[in-house]
Amino acid sequence: MSESNSQNSSGVQQGWFAPNNESDALDLASEKWPVVLNPWDVVLCVSGTIISCENAIVVAIIFYTPAFRTPMFLLIGSLATADLLAGLGLIFHFAFLYCIQSPIVSLITVGLLVTSFTASITSLLAITIDRYLSLYNALTYYSERTVTRTYIMLILTWGVSLSFGILPIIGWNCLNELSLCSIVTPLTKNNLIILSISFFMIFAMMLQLYIQICKIVCKHAHQIAVQRHFLPTSHYVTTRKGISTLAIILGTFASCWLPFAIYCLLGDYTYPPLYTYATLLPATYNSMINPVIYAYRNQEIQKVLWTMCCGCFSSNTPFRSRSPSDV
């Protein structure tokens, strides 16, 4: 009896991550165990709270500011919405895990997290595409075609994300067969492999686009330096600053998500849950950093924030039109 109780406590500590043996997984779907608080779940819940607060502000600003109806801000709003849902998903995971131990609730929570994180990563790709096109087609960027293209990217982003998120809910899960489980229960190993491969494809496209953006930035900086007779040092500093910014953006994304994506391919349900928590936590930090990189650095959003906080700017203050490459 004591051995059984020990196994049950171990299962609760693992949250919805991979259990250590088959009996734990079957009990997870059929019994309610005494709650044993896992510090990793607490950290994830705190991260989810910070993520939700940060991105809720961005979503509110974009939604209630008519000037922010441009393609650039629509994509930033999509990213903030996805990260907001991801933060709420982490909070719901903690609340439901320690209050409502149900396989149905577990599937819904995991489905929400898969949808939101997929939408977040795909929105980053859409923003990268928008930035590239704003430089490559600078003369035709501000046209109806750009608006149409933006709505198409938004529909594809959320359509694909919802498709991935609904799969475990409609039956593609491992609740009834533990041998099919991945490092994140109740997702199957094949499901997580598809998600990981999709991530690497998106990362490869973003890397290629940012390389092209760097080339365009260097070319434009050189042309401006020649036309305005800038010193070579000024040209070098301007180019280096632009490339450094792009490197920080891509480097942050890679450092947050690559460990978890690689572990999804290599690990399985027999691996200790500690490895899953240790690689997933940095991935959640990407949703914490995104609003800082893509929203709070924007001068127009900063003006609205100052207006909300202390009324330093008039609500009628006109916004300067900016291209995505300025953000």
mmCIF file of N, CA, C and O in Angstrom, residues 194-279:
data_model
loop_
_atom_site.group_PDB
_atom_site.id
_atom_site.type_symbol
_atom_site.label_atom_id
_atom_site.label_comp_id
_atom_site.label_asym_id
_atom_site.label_seq_id
_atom_site.Cartn_x
_atom_site.Cartn_y
_atom_site.Cartn_z
ATOM 1 N N ILE A 194 5.861 16.133 -35.049
ATOM 2 C CA ILE A 194 5.345 17.016 -36.104
ATOM 3 C C ILE A 194 5.462 18.476 -35.687
ATOM 4 O O ILE A 194 5.882 19.337 -36.474
ATOM 5 N N LEU A 195 5.120 18.769 -34.422
ATOM 6 C CA LEU A 195 5.236 20.137 -33.932
ATOM 7 C C LEU A 195 6.696 20.605 -33.947
ATOM 8 O O LEU A 195 6.994 21.749 -34.315
ATOM 9 N N SER A 196 7.610 19.721 -33.567
ATOM 10 C CA SER A 196 9.032 20.090 -33.527
ATOM 11 C C SER A 196 9.577 20.337 -34.927
ATOM 12 O O SER A 196 10.308 21.309 -35.160
ATOM 13 N N ILE A 197 9.223 19.466 -35.864
ATOM 14 C CA ILE A 197 9.685 19.648 -37.248
ATOM 15 C C ILE A 197 9.116 20.937 -37.821
ATOM 16 O O ILE A 197 9.814 21.686 -38.528
ATOM 17 N N SER A 198 7.856 21.233 -37.499
ATOM 18 C CA SER A 198 7.254 22.492 -37.956
ATOM 19 C C SER A 198 8.012 23.688 -37.394
ATOM 20 O O SER A 198 8.236 24.683 -38.097
ATOM 21 N N PHE A 199 8.426 23.587 -36.124
ATOM 22 C CA PHE A 199 9.205 24.666 -35.528
ATOM 23 C C PHE A 199 10.517 24.873 -36.276
ATOM 24 O O PHE A 199 10.897 26.018 -36.569
ATOM 25 N N PHE A 200 11.230 23.785 -36.567
ATOM 26 C CA PHE A 200 12.512 23.921 -37.246
ATOM 27 C C PHE A 200 12.339 24.500 -38.654
ATOM 28 O O PHE A 200 13.191 25.265 -39.121
ATOM 29 N N MET A 201 11.240 24.170 -39.309
ATOM 30 C CA MET A 201 10.966 24.755 -40.624
ATOM 31 C C MET A 201 10.732 26.261 -40.504
ATOM 32 O O MET A 201 11.259 27.047 -41.300
ATOM 33 N N ILE A 202 9.941 26.667 -39.496
ATOM 34 C CA ILE A 202 9.689 28.090 -39.289
ATOM 35 C C ILE A 202 10.981 28.812 -38.923
ATOM 36 O O ILE A 202 11.257 29.916 -39.419
ATOM 37 N N PHE A 203 11.779 28.200 -38.068
ATOM 38 C CA PHE A 203 13.043 28.818 -37.669
ATOM 39 C C PHE A 203 13.974 28.986 -38.870
ATOM 40 O O PHE A 203 14.638 30.032 -39.009
ATOM 41 N N ALA A 204 14.013 27.983 -39.744
ATOM 42 C CA ALA A 204 14.858 28.070 -40.943
ATOM 43 C C ALA A 204 14.383 29.207 -41.854
ATOM 44 O O ALA A 204 15.205 29.959 -42.404
ATOM 45 N N MET A 205 13.061 29.345 -42.013
ATOM 46 C CA MET A 205 12.536 30.439 -42.843
ATOM 47 C C MET A 205 12.845 31.798 -42.232
ATOM 48 O O MET A 205 13.218 32.745 -42.942
ATOM 49 N N MET A 206 12.706 31.918 -40.916
ATOM 50 C CA MET A 206 13.023 33.176 -40.254
ATOM 51 C C MET A 206 14.501 33.517 -40.395
ATOM 52 O O MET A 206 14.867 34.672 -40.637
ATOM 53 N N LEU A 207 15.356 32.509 -40.262
ATOM 54 C CA LEU A 207 16.796 32.732 -40.392
ATOM 55 C C LEU A 207 17.144 33.234 -41.785
ATOM 56 O O LEU A 207 17.907 34.204 -41.945
ATOM 57 N N GLN A 208 16.544 32.609 -42.804
ATOM 58 C CA GLN A 208 16.794 33.019 -44.178
ATOM 59 C C GLN A 208 16.293 34.438 -44.432
ATOM 60 O O GLN A 208 16.971 35.262 -45.069
ATOM 61 N N LEU A 209 15.109 34.755 -43.917
ATOM 62 C CA LEU A 209 14.546 36.093 -44.102
ATOM 63 C C LEU A 209 15.400 37.156 -43.408
ATOM 64 O O LEU A 209 15.629 38.235 -43.952
ATOM 65 N N TYR A 210 15.880 36.863 -42.214
ATOM 66 C CA TYR A 210 16.698 37.845 -41.499
ATOM 67 C C TYR A 210 18.054 38.034 -42.170
ATOM 68 O O TYR A 210 18.627 39.126 -42.111
ATOM 69 N N ILE A 211 18.569 36.994 -42.790
ATOM 70 C CA ILE A 211 19.809 37.147 -43.571
ATOM 71 C C ILE A 211 19.568 38.095 -44.738
ATOM 72 O O ILE A 211 20.381 38.991 -45.014
ATOM 73 N N GLN A 212 18.432 37.921 -45.418
ATOM 74 C CA GLN A 212 18.093 38.820 -46.524
ATOM 75 C C GLN A 212 17.855 40.248 -46.019
ATOM 76 O O GLN A 212 18.249 41.228 -46.684
ATOM 77 N N ILE A 213 17.218 40.382 -44.849
ATOM 78 C CA ILE A 213 17.002 41.708 -44.272
ATOM 79 C C ILE A 213 18.330 42.386 -43.965
ATOM 80 O O ILE A 213 18.508 43.580 -44.226
ATOM 81 N N CYS A 214 19.277 41.620 -43.433
ATOM 82 C CA CYS A 214 20.603 42.182 -43.132
ATOM 83 C C CYS A 214 21.277 42.693 -44.406
ATOM 84 O O CYS A 214 21.904 43.770 -44.406
ATOM 85 N N LYS A 215 21.150 41.933 -45.481
ATOM 86 C CA LYS A 215 21.746 42.362 -46.749
ATOM 87 C C LYS A 215 21.117 43.661 -47.239
ATOM 88 O O LYS A 215 21.814 44.570 -47.700
ATOM 89 N N ILE A 216 19.793 43.749 -47.150
ATOM 90 C CA ILE A 216 19.096 44.965 -47.592
ATOM 91 C C ILE A 216 19.480 46.151 -46.711
ATOM 92 O O ILE A 216 19.707 47.269 -47.202
ATOM 93 N N VAL A 217 19.547 45.927 -45.386
ATOM 94 C CA VAL A 217 19.915 47.006 -44.463
ATOM 95 C C VAL A 217 21.317 47.519 -44.771
ATOM 96 O O VAL A 217 21.555 48.741 -44.808
ATOM 97 N N CYS A 218 22.248 46.602 -45.002
ATOM 98 C CA CYS A 218 23.621 47.014 -45.318
ATOM 99 C C CYS A 218 23.669 47.805 -46.626
ATOM 100 O O CYS A 218 24.363 48.831 -46.729
ATOM 101 N N LYS A 219 22.897 47.346 -47.615
ATOM 102 C CA LYS A 219 22.871 48.021 -48.908
ATOM 103 C C LYS A 219 22.284 49.421 -48.776
ATOM 104 O O LYS A 219 22.831 50.399 -49.313
ATOM 105 N N HIS A 220 21.163 49.547 -48.049
ATOM 106 C CA HIS A 220 20.520 50.841 -47.861
ATOM 107 C C HIS A 220 21.415 51.789 -47.077
ATOM 108 O O HIS A 220 21.513 52.986 -47.406
ATOM 109 N N ALA A 221 22.063 51.267 -46.036
ATOM 110 C CA ALA A 221 22.940 52.122 -45.230
ATOM 111 C C ALA A 221 24.108 52.647 -46.058
ATOM 112 O O ALA A 221 24.499 53.815 -45.930
ATOM 113 N N HIS A 222 24.628 51.808 -46.937
ATOM 114 C CA HIS A 222 25.734 52.235 -47.800
ATOM 115 C C HIS A 222 25.270 53.307 -48.790
ATOM 116 O O HIS A 222 25.969 54.309 -49.009
ATOM 117 N N GLN A 223 24.079 53.117 -49.364
ATOM 118 C CA GLN A 223 23.557 54.096 -50.320
ATOM 119 C C GLN A 223 23.309 55.445 -49.654
ATOM 120 O O GLN A 223 23.626 56.498 -50.216
ATOM 121 N N ILE A 224 22.756 55.419 -48.439
ATOM 122 C CA ILE A 224 22.503 56.668 -47.721
ATOM 123 C C ILE A 224 23.817 57.362 -47.377
ATOM 124 O O ILE A 224 23.947 58.588 -47.486
ATOM 125 N N ALA A 225 24.800 56.566 -46.982
ATOM 126 C CA ALA A 225 26.103 57.147 -46.632
ATOM 127 C C ALA A 225 26.752 57.819 -47.836
ATOM 128 O O ALA A 225 27.344 58.897 -47.717
ATOM 129 N N VAL A 226 26.610 57.206 -49.007
ATOM 130 C CA VAL A 226 27.197 57.784 -50.220
ATOM 131 C C VAL A 226 26.460 59.059 -50.626
ATOM 132 O O VAL A 226 27.081 60.081 -50.962
ATOM 133 N N GLN A 227 25.122 59.021 -50.559
ATOM 134 C CA GLN A 227 24.327 60.172 -50.979
ATOM 135 C C GLN A 227 24.529 61.374 -50.060
ATOM 136 O O GLN A 227 24.583 62.515 -50.510
ATOM 137 N N ARG A 228 24.653 61.118 -48.776
ATOM 138 C CA ARG A 228 24.752 62.216 -47.818
ATOM 139 C C ARG A 228 26.201 62.488 -47.396
ATOM 140 O O ARG A 228 26.439 63.274 -46.485
ATOM 141 N N HIS A 229 27.122 61.789 -48.021
ATOM 142 C CA HIS A 229 28.546 61.975 -47.764
ATOM 143 C C HIS A 229 28.902 61.747 -46.295
ATOM 144 O O HIS A 229 29.673 62.502 -45.698
ATOM 145 N N PHE A 230 28.308 60.679 -45.726
ATOM 146 C CA PHE A 230 28.656 60.339 -44.357
ATOM 147 C C PHE A 230 30.057 59.755 -44.312
ATOM 148 O O PHE A 230 30.568 59.215 -45.293
ATOM 149 N N LEU A 231 30.658 59.824 -43.130
ATOM 150 C CA LEU A 231 31.959 59.201 -42.944
ATOM 151 C C LEU A 231 31.806 57.692 -42.906
ATOM 152 O O LEU A 231 30.757 57.171 -42.487
ATOM 153 N N PRO A 232 32.816 56.930 -43.325
ATOM 154 C CA PRO A 232 32.740 55.470 -43.266
ATOM 155 C C PRO A 232 32.423 54.954 -41.865
ATOM 156 O O PRO A 232 31.735 53.954 -41.702
ATOM 157 N N THR A 233 32.911 55.664 -40.844
ATOM 158 C CA THR A 233 32.653 55.233 -39.472
ATOM 159 C C THR A 233 31.160 55.286 -39.159
ATOM 160 O O THR A 233 30.603 54.373 -38.539
ATOM 161 N N SER A 234 30.484 56.345 -39.592
ATOM 162 C CA SER A 234 29.040 56.477 -39.349
ATOM 163 C C SER A 234 28.269 55.367 -40.048
ATOM 164 O O SER A 234 27.330 54.798 -39.498
ATOM 165 N N HIS A 235 28.671 55.075 -41.265
ATOM 166 C CA HIS A 235 28.042 53.982 -42.014
ATOM 167 C C HIS A 235 28.221 52.658 -41.288
ATOM 168 O O HIS A 235 27.290 51.850 -41.168
ATOM 169 N N TYR A 236 29.419 52.444 -40.754
ATOM 170 C CA TYR A 236 29.702 51.194 -40.055
ATOM 171 C C TYR A 236 28.858 51.075 -38.787
ATOM 172 O O TYR A 236 28.288 50.018 -38.493
ATOM 173 N N VAL A 237 28.764 52.182 -38.045
ATOM 174 C CA VAL A 237 28.005 52.162 -36.797
ATOM 175 C C VAL A 237 26.527 51.907 -37.060
ATOM 176 O O VAL A 237 25.879 51.108 -36.378
ATOM 177 N N THR A 238 25.973 52.567 -38.077
ATOM 178 C CA THR A 238 24.559 52.377 -38.412
ATOM 179 C C THR A 238 24.275 50.938 -38.830
ATOM 180 O O THR A 238 23.292 50.323 -38.394
ATOM 181 N N THR A 239 25.132 50.395 -39.674
ATOM 182 C CA THR A 239 24.941 49.018 -40.131
ATOM 183 C C THR A 239 25.076 48.033 -38.986
ATOM 184 O O THR A 239 24.280 47.091 -38.857
ATOM 185 N N ARG A 240 26.074 48.241 -38.155
ATOM 186 C CA ARG A 240 26.292 47.328 -37.037
ATOM 187 C C ARG A 240 25.118 47.357 -36.068
ATOM 188 O O ARG A 240 24.707 46.311 -35.538
ATOM 189 N N LYS A 241 24.553 48.542 -35.838
ATOM 190 C CA LYS A 241 23.411 48.655 -34.942
ATOM 191 C C LYS A 241 22.212 47.884 -35.482
ATOM 192 O O LYS A 241 21.532 47.165 -34.734
ATOM 193 N N GLY A 242 21.947 48.024 -36.784
ATOM 194 C CA GLY A 242 20.821 47.309 -37.383
ATOM 195 C C GLY A 242 21.001 45.805 -37.328
ATOM 196 O O GLY A 242 20.072 45.064 -36.979
ATOM 197 N N ILE A 243 22.203 45.334 -37.654
ATOM 198 C CA ILE A 243 22.467 43.897 -37.644
ATOM 199 C C ILE A 243 22.432 43.354 -36.213
ATOM 200 O O ILE A 243 21.934 42.251 -35.973
ATOM 201 N N SER A 244 22.934 44.131 -35.255
ATOM 202 C CA SER A 244 22.911 43.693 -33.851
ATOM 203 C C SER A 244 21.483 43.517 -33.361
ATOM 204 O O SER A 244 21.176 42.551 -32.647
ATOM 205 N N THR A 245 20.603 44.444 -33.754
ATOM 206 C CA THR A 245 19.195 44.332 -33.353
ATOM 207 C C THR A 245 18.560 43.069 -33.912
ATOM 208 O O THR A 245 17.862 42.333 -33.191
ATOM 209 N N LEU A 246 18.807 42.783 -35.184
ATOM 210 C CA LEU A 246 18.254 41.572 -35.793
ATOM 211 C C LEU A 246 18.839 40.318 -35.140
ATOM 212 O O LEU A 246 18.136 39.321 -34.938
ATOM 213 N N ALA A 247 20.130 40.363 -34.806
ATOM 214 C CA ALA A 247 20.773 39.209 -34.169
ATOM 215 C C ALA A 247 20.179 38.950 -32.787
ATOM 216 O O ALA A 247 19.972 37.799 -32.387
ATOM 217 N N ILE A 248 19.884 40.023 -32.046
ATOM 218 C CA ILE A 248 19.275 39.867 -30.725
ATOM 219 C C ILE A 248 17.891 39.252 -30.839
ATOM 220 O O ILE A 248 17.519 38.354 -30.066
ATOM 221 N N ILE A 249 17.115 39.719 -31.823
ATOM 222 C CA ILE A 249 15.754 39.194 -32.017
ATOM 223 C C ILE A 249 15.782 37.700 -32.327
ATOM 224 O O ILE A 249 15.093 36.898 -31.681
ATOM 225 N N LEU A 250 16.592 37.311 -33.297
ATOM 226 C CA LEU A 250 16.649 35.910 -33.701
ATOM 227 C C LEU A 250 17.331 35.063 -32.630
ATOM 228 O O LEU A 250 16.917 33.926 -32.366
ATOM 229 N N GLY A 251 18.374 35.610 -32.003
ATOM 230 C CA GLY A 251 19.083 34.864 -30.968
ATOM 231 C C GLY A 251 18.209 34.579 -29.765
ATOM 232 O O GLY A 251 18.269 33.490 -29.181
ATOM 233 N N THR A 252 17.385 35.553 -29.382
ATOM 234 C CA THR A 252 16.458 35.354 -28.264
ATOM 235 C C THR A 252 15.460 34.258 -28.569
ATOM 236 O O THR A 252 15.204 33.374 -27.739
ATOM 237 N N PHE A 253 14.898 34.305 -29.769
ATOM 238 C CA PHE A 253 13.932 33.284 -30.179
ATOM 239 C C PHE A 253 14.567 31.893 -30.172
ATOM 240 O O PHE A 253 13.988 30.935 -29.646
ATOM 241 N N ALA A 254 15.771 31.779 -30.725
ATOM 242 C CA ALA A 254 16.448 30.482 -30.813
ATOM 243 C C ALA A 254 16.819 29.947 -29.434
ATOM 244 O O ALA A 254 16.596 28.761 -29.135
ATOM 245 N N SER A 255 17.365 30.799 -28.577
ATOM 246 C CA SER A 255 17.797 30.338 -27.257
ATOM 247 C C SER A 255 16.621 29.906 -26.389
ATOM 248 O O SER A 255 16.767 29.030 -25.530
ATOM 249 N N CYS A 256 15.453 30.503 -26.610
ATOM 250 C CA CYS A 256 14.273 30.124 -25.829
ATOM 251 C C CYS A 256 13.664 28.801 -26.289
ATOM 252 O O CYS A 256 13.298 27.956 -25.457
ATOM 253 N N TRP A 257 13.561 28.612 -27.599
ATOM 254 C CA TRP A 257 12.798 27.484 -28.119
ATOM 255 C C TRP A 257 13.626 26.276 -28.565
ATOM 256 O O TRP A 257 13.135 25.149 -28.538
ATOM 257 N N LEU A 258 14.856 26.481 -28.989
ATOM 258 C CA LEU A 258 15.641 25.361 -29.512
ATOM 259 C C LEU A 258 15.840 24.219 -28.511
ATOM 260 O O LEU A 258 15.706 23.045 -28.886
ATOM 261 N N PRO A 259 16.184 24.488 -27.232
ATOM 262 C CA PRO A 259 16.366 23.362 -26.301
ATOM 263 C C PRO A 259 15.133 22.467 -26.189
ATOM 264 O O PRO A 259 15.251 21.237 -26.222
ATOM 265 N N PHE A 260 13.956 23.087 -26.083
ATOM 266 C CA PHE A 260 12.738 22.298 -25.954
ATOM 267 C C PHE A 260 12.418 21.558 -27.242
ATOM 268 O O PHE A 260 12.011 20.385 -27.212
ATOM 269 N N ALA A 261 12.609 22.207 -28.393
ATOM 270 C CA ALA A 261 12.316 21.564 -29.679
ATOM 271 C C ALA A 261 13.227 20.358 -29.905
ATOM 272 O O ALA A 261 12.777 19.305 -30.389
ATOM 273 N N ILE A 262 14.495 20.498 -29.561
ATOM 274 C CA ILE A 262 15.434 19.381 -29.722
ATOM 275 C C ILE A 262 15.079 18.241 -28.777
ATOM 276 O O ILE A 262 15.087 17.062 -29.159
ATOM 277 N N TYR A 263 14.747 18.596 -27.531
ATOM 278 C CA TYR A 263 14.403 17.559 -26.553
ATOM 279 C C TYR A 263 13.116 16.832 -26.941
ATOM 280 O O TYR A 263 12.963 15.640 -26.656
ATOM 281 N N CYS A 264 12.194 17.530 -27.588
ATOM 282 C CA CYS A 264 10.961 16.878 -28.061
ATOM 283 C C CYS A 264 11.265 15.767 -29.059
ATOM 284 O O CYS A 264 10.553 14.753 -29.120
ATOM 285 N N LEU A 265 12.303 15.953 -29.851
ATOM 286 C CA LEU A 265 12.681 14.933 -30.839
ATOM 287 C C LEU A 265 13.438 13.775 -30.199
ATOM 288 O O LEU A 265 13.300 12.619 -30.624
ATOM 289 N N LEU A 266 14.223 14.066 -29.181
ATOM 290 C CA LEU A 266 15.104 13.042 -28.608
ATOM 291 C C LEU A 266 14.488 12.302 -27.423
ATOM 292 O O LEU A 266 14.797 11.129 -27.201
ATOM 293 N N GLY A 267 13.648 12.989 -26.660
ATOM 294 C CA GLY A 267 13.124 12.383 -25.440
ATOM 295 C C GLY A 267 11.863 11.566 -25.664
ATOM 296 O O GLY A 267 11.229 11.627 -26.715
ATOM 297 N N ASP A 268 11.496 10.786 -24.641
ATOM 298 C CA ASP A 268 10.219 10.070 -24.650
ATOM 299 C C ASP A 268 9.664 10.017 -23.233
ATOM 300 O O ASP A 268 10.237 10.581 -22.304
ATOM 301 N N TYR A 269 8.540 9.317 -23.045
ATOM 302 C CA TYR A 269 7.824 9.381 -21.781
ATOM 303 C C TYR A 269 8.589 8.749 -20.622
ATOM 304 O O TYR A 269 8.247 8.966 -19.449
ATOM 305 N N THR A 270 9.641 7.952 -20.905
ATOM 306 C CA THR A 270 10.407 7.324 -19.828
ATOM 307 C C THR A 270 11.443 8.265 -19.223
ATOM 308 O O THR A 270 12.030 7.960 -18.187
ATOM 309 N N TYR A 271 11.686 9.425 -19.859
ATOM 310 C CA TYR A 271 12.683 10.364 -19.359
ATOM 311 C C TYR A 271 12.145 11.104 -18.131
ATOM 312 O O TYR A 271 10.935 11.315 -18.010
ATOM 313 N N PRO A 272 13.008 11.513 -17.211
ATOM 314 C CA PRO A 272 12.553 12.246 -16.009
ATOM 315 C C PRO A 272 11.845 13.542 -16.385
ATOM 316 O O PRO A 272 12.297 14.269 -17.282
ATOM 317 N N PRO A 273 10.741 13.841 -15.715
ATOM 318 C CA PRO A 273 10.012 15.095 -15.999
ATOM 319 C C PRO A 273 10.860 16.342 -15.783
ATOM 320 O O PRO A 273 10.562 17.396 -16.348
ATOM 321 N N LEU A 274 11.914 16.239 -14.974
ATOM 322 C CA LEU A 274 12.782 17.386 -14.719
ATOM 323 C C LEU A 274 13.329 17.967 -16.018
ATOM 324 O O LEU A 274 13.406 19.195 -16.179
ATOM 325 N N TYR A 275 13.689 17.091 -16.971
ATOM 326 C CA TYR A 275 14.239 17.560 -18.243
ATOM 327 C C TYR A 275 13.205 18.349 -19.043
ATOM 328 O O TYR A 275 13.533 19.339 -19.700
ATOM 329 N N THR A 276 11.959 17.901 -18.972
ATOM 330 C CA THR A 276 10.891 18.595 -19.695
ATOM 331 C C THR A 276 10.659 19.981 -19.110
ATOM 332 O O THR A 276 10.555 20.975 -19.835
ATOM 333 N N TYR A 277 10.564 20.041 -17.786
ATOM 334 C CA TYR A 277 10.381 21.343 -17.140
ATOM 335 C C TYR A 277 11.541 22.278 -17.451
ATOM 336 O O TYR A 277 11.342 23.469 -17.733
ATOM 337 N N ALA A 278 12.767 21.763 -17.389
ATOM 338 C CA ALA A 278 13.960 22.599 -17.566
ATOM 339 C C ALA A 278 14.072 23.163 -18.976
ATOM 340 O O ALA A 278 14.665 24.226 -19.181
ATOM 341 N N THR A 279 13.520 22.454 -19.970
ATOM 342 C CA THR A 279 13.569 22.956 -21.346
ATOM 343 C C THR A 279 12.317 23.745 -21.718
ATOM 344 O O THR A 279 12.377 24.651 -22.558
#
